[in-house]
Tab-separated table of C-alpha atoms in Angstrom:
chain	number	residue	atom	x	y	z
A	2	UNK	CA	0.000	0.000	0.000
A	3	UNK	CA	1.416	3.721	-0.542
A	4	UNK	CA	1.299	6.079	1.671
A	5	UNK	CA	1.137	10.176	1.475
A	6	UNK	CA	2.448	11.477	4.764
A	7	UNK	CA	0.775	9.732	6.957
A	8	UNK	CA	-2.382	8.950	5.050
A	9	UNK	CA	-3.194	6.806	2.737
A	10	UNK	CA	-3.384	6.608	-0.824
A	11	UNK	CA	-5.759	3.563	-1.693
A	12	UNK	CA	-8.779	2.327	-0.200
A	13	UNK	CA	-9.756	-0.679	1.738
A	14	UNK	CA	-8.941	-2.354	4.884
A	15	UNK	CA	-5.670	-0.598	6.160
A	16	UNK	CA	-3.822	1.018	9.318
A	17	UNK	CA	-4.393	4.854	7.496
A	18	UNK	CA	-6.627	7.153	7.241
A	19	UNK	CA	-7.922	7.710	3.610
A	20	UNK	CA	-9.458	10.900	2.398
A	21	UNK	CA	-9.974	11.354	-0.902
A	22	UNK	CA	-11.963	14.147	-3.315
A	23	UNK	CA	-14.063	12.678	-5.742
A	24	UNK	CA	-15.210	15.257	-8.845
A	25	UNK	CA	-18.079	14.256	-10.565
A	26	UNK	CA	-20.324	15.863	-13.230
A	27	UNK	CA	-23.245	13.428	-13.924
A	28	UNK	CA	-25.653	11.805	-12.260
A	29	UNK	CA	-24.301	8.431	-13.630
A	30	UNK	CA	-20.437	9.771	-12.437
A	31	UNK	CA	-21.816	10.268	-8.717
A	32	UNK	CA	-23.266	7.194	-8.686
A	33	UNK	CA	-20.406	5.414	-10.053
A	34	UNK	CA	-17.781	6.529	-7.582
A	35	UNK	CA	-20.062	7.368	-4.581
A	36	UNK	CA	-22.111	4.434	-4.769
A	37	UNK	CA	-19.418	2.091	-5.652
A	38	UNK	CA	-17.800	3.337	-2.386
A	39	UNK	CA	-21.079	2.748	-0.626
A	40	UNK	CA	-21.631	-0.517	-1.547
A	41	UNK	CA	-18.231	-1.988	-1.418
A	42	UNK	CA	-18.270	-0.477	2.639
A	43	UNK	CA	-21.436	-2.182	2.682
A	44	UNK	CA	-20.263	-5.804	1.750
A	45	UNK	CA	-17.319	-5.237	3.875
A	46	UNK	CA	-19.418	-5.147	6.789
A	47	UNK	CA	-18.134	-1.433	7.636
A	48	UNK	CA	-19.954	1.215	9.611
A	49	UNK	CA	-21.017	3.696	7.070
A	50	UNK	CA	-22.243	7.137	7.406
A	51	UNK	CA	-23.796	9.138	4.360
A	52	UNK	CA	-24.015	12.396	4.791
A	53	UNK	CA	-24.821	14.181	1.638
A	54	UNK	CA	-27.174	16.761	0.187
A	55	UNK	CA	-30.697	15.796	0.351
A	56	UNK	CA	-31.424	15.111	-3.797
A	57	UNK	CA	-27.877	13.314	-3.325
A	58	UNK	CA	-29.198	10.880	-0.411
A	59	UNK	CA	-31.788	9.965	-2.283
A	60	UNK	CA	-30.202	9.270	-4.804
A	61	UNK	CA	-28.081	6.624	-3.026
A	62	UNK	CA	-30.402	5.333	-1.186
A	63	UNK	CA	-32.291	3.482	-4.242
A	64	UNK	CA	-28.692	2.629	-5.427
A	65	UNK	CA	-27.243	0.958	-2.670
A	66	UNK	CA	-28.291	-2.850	-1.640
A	67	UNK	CA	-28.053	-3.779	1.680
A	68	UNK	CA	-28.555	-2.437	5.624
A	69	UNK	CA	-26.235	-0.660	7.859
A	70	UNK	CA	-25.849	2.960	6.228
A	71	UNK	CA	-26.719	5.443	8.479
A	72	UNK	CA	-28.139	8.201	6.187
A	73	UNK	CA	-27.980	12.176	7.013
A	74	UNK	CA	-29.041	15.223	4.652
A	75	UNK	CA	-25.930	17.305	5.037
A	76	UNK	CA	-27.837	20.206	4.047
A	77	UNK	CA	-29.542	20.266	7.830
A	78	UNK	CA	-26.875	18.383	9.733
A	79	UNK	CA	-24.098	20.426	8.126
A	80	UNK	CA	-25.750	23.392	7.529
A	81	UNK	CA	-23.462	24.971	9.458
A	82	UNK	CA	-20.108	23.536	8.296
A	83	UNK	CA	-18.074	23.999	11.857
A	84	UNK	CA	-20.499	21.020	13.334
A	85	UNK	CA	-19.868	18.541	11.039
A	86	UNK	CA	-16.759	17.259	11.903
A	87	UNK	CA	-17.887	16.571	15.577
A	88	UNK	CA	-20.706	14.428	13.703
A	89	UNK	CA	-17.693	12.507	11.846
A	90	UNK	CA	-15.748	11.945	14.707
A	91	UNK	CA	-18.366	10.634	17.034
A	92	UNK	CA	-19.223	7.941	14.278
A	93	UNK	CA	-16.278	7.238	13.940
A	94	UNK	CA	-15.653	6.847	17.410
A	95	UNK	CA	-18.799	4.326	17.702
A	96	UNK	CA	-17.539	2.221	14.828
A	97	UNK	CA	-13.911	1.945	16.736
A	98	UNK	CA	-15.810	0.917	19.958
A	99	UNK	CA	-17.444	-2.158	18.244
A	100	UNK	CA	-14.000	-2.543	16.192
A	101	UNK	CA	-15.204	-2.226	12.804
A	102	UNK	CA	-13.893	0.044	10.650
A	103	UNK	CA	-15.749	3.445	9.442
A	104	UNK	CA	-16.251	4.272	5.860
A	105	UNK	CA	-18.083	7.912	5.655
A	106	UNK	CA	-19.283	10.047	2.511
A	107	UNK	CA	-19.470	13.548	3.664
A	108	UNK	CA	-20.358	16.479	1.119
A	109	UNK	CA	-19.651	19.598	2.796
A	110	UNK	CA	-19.869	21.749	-0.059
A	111	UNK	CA	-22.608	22.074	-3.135
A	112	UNK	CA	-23.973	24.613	-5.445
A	113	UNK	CA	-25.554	27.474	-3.852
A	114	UNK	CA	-23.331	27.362	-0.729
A	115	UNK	CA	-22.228	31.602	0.017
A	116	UNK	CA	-18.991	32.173	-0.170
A	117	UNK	CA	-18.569	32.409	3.677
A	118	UNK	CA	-20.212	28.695	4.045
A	119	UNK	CA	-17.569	27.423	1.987
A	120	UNK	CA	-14.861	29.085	3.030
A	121	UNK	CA	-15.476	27.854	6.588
A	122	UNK	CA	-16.390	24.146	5.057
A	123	UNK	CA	-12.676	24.434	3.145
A	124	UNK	CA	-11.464	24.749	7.106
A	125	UNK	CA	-13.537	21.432	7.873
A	126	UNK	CA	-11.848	19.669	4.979
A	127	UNK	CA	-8.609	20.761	5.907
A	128	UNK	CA	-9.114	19.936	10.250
A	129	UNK	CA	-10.830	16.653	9.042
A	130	UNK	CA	-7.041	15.694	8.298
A	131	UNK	CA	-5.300	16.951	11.590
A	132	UNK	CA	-8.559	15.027	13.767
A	133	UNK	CA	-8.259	11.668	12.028
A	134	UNK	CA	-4.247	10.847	10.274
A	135	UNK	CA	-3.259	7.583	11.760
A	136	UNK	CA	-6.885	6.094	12.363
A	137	UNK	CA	-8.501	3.416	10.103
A	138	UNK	CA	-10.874	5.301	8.918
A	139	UNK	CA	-12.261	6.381	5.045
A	140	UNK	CA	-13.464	9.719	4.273
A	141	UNK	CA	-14.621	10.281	1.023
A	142	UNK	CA	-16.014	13.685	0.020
A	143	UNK	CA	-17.994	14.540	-3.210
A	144	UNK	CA	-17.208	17.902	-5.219
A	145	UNK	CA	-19.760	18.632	-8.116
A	146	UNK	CA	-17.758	19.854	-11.242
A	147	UNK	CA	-20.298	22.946	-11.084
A	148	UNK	CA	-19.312	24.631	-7.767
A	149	UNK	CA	-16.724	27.539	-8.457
A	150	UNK	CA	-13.480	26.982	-9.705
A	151	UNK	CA	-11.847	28.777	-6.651
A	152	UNK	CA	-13.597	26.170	-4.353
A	153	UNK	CA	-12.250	22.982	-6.736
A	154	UNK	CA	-9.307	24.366	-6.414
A	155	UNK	CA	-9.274	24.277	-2.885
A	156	UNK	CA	-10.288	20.582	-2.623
A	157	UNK	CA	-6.637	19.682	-4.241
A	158	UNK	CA	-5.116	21.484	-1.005
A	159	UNK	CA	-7.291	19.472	1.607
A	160	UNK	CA	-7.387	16.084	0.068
A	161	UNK	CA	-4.115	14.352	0.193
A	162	UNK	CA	-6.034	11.892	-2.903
A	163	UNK	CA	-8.265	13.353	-5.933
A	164	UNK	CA	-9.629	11.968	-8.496
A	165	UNK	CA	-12.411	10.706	-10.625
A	166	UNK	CA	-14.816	7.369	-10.459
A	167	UNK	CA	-11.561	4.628	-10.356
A	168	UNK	CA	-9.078	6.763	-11.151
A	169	UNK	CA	-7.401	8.291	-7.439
A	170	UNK	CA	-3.679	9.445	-7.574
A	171	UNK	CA	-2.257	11.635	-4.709
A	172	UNK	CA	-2.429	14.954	-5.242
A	173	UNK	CA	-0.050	17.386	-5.751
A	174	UNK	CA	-1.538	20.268	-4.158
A	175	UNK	CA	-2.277	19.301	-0.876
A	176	UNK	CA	-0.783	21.429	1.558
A	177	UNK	CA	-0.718	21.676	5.519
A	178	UNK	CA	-3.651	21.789	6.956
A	179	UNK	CA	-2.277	24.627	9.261
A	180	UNK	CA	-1.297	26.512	6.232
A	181	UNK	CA	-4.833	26.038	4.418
A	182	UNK	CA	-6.649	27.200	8.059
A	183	UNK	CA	-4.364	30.549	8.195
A	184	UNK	CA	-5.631	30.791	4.847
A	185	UNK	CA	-9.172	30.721	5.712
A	186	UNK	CA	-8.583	33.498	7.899
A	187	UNK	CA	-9.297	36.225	5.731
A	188	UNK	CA	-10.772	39.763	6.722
A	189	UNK	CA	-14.130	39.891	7.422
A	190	UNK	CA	-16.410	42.482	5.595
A	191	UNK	CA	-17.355	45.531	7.565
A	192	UNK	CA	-20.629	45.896	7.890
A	193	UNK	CA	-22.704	48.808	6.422
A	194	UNK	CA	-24.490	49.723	9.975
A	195	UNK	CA	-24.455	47.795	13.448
A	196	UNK	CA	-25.370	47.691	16.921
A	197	UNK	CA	-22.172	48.469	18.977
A	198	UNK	CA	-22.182	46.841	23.029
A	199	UNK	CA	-19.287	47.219	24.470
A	200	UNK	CA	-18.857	44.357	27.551
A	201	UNK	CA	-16.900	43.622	30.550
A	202	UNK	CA	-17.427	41.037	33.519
A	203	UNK	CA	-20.372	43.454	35.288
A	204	UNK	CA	-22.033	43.902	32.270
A	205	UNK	CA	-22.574	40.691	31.363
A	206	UNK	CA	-26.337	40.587	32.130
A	207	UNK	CA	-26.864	44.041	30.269
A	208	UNK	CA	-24.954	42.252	26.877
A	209	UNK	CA	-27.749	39.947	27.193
A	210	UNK	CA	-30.937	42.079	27.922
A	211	UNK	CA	-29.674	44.189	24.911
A	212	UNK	CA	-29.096	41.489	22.693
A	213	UNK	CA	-32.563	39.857	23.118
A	214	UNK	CA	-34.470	43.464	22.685
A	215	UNK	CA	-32.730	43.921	19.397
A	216	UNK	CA	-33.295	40.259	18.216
A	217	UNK	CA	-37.312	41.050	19.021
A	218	UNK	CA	-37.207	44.762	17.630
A	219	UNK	CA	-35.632	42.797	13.985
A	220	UNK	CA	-38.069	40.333	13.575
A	221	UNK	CA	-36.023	37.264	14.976
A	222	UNK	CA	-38.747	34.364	15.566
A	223	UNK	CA	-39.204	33.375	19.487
A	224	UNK	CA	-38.289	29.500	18.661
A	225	UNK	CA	-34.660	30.831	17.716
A	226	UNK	CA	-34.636	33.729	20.170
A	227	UNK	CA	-32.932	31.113	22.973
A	228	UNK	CA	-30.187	29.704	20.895
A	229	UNK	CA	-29.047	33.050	19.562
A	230	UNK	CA	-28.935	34.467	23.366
A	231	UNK	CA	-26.937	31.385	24.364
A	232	UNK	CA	-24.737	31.354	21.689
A	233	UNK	CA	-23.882	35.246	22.208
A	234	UNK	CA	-23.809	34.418	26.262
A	235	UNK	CA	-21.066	31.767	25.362
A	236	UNK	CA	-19.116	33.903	23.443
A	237	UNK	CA	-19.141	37.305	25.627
A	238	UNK	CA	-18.878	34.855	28.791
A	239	UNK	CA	-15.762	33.393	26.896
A	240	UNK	CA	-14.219	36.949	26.519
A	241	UNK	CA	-14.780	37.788	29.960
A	242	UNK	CA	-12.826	34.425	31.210
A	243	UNK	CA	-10.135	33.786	28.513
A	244	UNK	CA	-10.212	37.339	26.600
A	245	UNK	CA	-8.612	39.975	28.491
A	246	UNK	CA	-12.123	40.182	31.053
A	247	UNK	CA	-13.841	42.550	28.278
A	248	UNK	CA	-14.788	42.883	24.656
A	249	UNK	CA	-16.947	44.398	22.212
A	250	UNK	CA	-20.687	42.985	20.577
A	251	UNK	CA	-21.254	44.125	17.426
A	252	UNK	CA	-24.816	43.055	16.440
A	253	UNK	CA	-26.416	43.843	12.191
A	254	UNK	CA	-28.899	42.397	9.817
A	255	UNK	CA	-27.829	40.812	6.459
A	256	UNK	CA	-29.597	39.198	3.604
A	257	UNK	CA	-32.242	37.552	5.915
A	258	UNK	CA	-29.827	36.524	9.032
A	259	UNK	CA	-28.790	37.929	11.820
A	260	UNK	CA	-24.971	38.827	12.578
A	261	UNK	CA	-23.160	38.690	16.107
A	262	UNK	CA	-19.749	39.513	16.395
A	263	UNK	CA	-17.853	39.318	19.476
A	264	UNK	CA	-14.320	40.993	19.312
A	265	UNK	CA	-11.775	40.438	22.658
A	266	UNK	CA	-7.716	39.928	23.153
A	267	UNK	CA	-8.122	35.992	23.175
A	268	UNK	CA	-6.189	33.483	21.477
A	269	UNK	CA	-6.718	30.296	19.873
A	270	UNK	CA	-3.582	28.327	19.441
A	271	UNK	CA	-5.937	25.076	18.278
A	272	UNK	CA	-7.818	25.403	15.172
A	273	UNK	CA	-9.746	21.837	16.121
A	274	UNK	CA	-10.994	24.070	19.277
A	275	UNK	CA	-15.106	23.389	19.182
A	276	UNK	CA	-15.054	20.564	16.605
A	277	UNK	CA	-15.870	17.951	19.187
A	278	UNK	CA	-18.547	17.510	21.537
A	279	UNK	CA	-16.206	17.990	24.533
A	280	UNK	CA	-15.960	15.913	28.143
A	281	UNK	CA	-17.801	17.236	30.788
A	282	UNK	CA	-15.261	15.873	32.772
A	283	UNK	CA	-12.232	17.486	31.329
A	284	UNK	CA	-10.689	20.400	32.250
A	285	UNK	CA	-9.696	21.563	28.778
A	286	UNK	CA	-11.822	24.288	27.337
A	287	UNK	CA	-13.696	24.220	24.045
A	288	UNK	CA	-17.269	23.958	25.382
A	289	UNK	CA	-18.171	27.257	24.998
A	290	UNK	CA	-17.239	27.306	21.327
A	291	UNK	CA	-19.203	23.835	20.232
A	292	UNK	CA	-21.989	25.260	21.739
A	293	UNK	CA	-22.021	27.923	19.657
A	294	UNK	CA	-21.461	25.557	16.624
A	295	UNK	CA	-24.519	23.348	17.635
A	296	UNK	CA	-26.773	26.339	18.020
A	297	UNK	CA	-25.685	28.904	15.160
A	298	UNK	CA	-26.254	28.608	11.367
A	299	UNK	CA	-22.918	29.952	10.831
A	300	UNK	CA	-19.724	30.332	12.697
A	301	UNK	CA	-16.780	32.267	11.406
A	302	UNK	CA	-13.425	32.791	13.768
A	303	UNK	CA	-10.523	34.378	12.703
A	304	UNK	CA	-7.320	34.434	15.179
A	305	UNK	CA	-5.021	36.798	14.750
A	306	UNK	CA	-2.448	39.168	16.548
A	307	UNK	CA	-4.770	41.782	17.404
A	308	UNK	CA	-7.228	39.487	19.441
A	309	UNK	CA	-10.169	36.645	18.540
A	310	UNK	CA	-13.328	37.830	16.488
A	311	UNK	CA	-16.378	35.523	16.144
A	312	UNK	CA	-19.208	36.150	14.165
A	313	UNK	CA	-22.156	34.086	14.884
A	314	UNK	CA	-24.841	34.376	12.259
A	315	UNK	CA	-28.364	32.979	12.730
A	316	UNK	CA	-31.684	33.025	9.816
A	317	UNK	CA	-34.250	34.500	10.367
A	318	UNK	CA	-36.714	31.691	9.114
């Protein structure tokens, strides 16, 4: 078998981890190497995970003979792309426990993802590699010929194997996924007009009495009014404790979503930070941050030297 790095380069049973991007253009193309992958898991006796756009799932589902496929839309489950890899790991994780191995198809990105949503799925594909190298586990990921060419592009950096329907070779763009996250990082757009809060430890409770009257004064619906003030209560709480003890809320409306961005003098030295449901045992940090995932339709972070920013976006509908 060869290797790349530490991962590997073919698929079946192995010691590696195997990750490779799969461009198709048809119907009959996605069916030929995402089925085929499928179904050969399948009479392997593998634990398999599908988690692919709705039309997609369907799709497979008629194709593929046999039980054991545990089938997700990835439009709801990864709608927000910063809780999907939690999702892969704790399957994984199962599968280990009853020591078989995991085979997963996740699609992360498709047509008619914004340019923020993939961005922030790019970082997924590229921490998928730091959070599994070394375990026996498959991860192959779908990429529709359509999407843009920036985002194609992209898949050659976080997939140490590309290809087409039997045709794989390693690729020669991947880079570190370090590199491709510091990447990701780029500025944020300024908004046109926005709520300013400025927040330290006492004011805590006032962050949170102003957040929720603006939510209500821009139409946010009551069944989403609770994540969105726990999500922003993580965050400014998170300032408070690991930020420098203050930091600023910035709160605006955008294309039918609201926008909360929390700015402090924290760092975050771990980009996996968040992207697993974390022990309620340990003493490591993180919590704050998956909750945030779990709850918000978006997440974006950027780290830098001036301080952490998070912007926490949430629909409207």
């Amino acid at each position: 078998m060869t290797t790349y790095g530490t991962l590997s380069t073919e698929p079946g049973p192995q010691a590696a981890f195997y990750h490779p991007a799969l461009f198709y253009g048809t119907r009959d193309e996605y069916l030929d190497g995402v089925g085929s992958f499928v179904q050969d898991a399948v009479d392997r006796r593998h634990s398999v995970l599908v988690a692919v756009p709705g039309p997609q799932l369907a799709l497979l589902r008629d194709h593929v003979e046999g039980d054991g496929v545990t089938w997700v839309d990835m439009r709801q489950a990864g709608r927000n792309p910063g809780r999907i890899l939690s999702m892969l790991q704790e399957f994984a994780d199962k599968a280990r426990n009853t020591s078989t191995q995991a085979s997963i198809v996740g699609e992360p990105i498709w047509v008619g993802r914004t340019p923020a949503e993939s961005l922030e799925a790019t970082r997924h594909e590229a921490l998928i590699n730091l959070a599994f190298t070394g375990r026996p586990v498959s991860i192959l990921c779908p990429y529709d010929t359509a999407l843009p060419e920036d985002v194609l592009a992209q898949a050659y950096r976080t997939h140490p194997v590309v290809g087409e329907p039997g045709a794989y070779r390693a690729s020669s763009g991947y880079a570190d996924p370090h590199e491709v996250c510091r990447d990701c990082d780029a500025p944020l757009p300024e908004p046109s007009d926005a709520v300013v809060v400025p927040f330290g430890e006492e004011g805590l409770a006032l962050v949170r009495d102003e957040a929720e009257r603006w939510a209500d004064a821009v139409g946010l619906p009551p069944v989403r009014r609770t994540d969105w003030l726990l999500a922003i209560s993580e965050a400014t709480g998170n300032s408070v404790r690991h930020g420098g003890g203050h930091g600023i809320l910035r709160m605006w409306r955008e294309r039918g979503e609201l926008v909360a961005e929390i700015r402090d003098q924290g760092l975050l030295t771990d980009p996996l930070t968040g992207r697993r449901r974390p022990d309620p045992r340990a003493a490591t940090g993180g919590r704050g941050v998956w909750i945030m995932h779990q709850l918000c339709d978006l997440v974006e972070i950027r780290a830098g030297a001036e301080g952490l920013v998070l912007r926490l976006h949430m629909g409207l509908e």
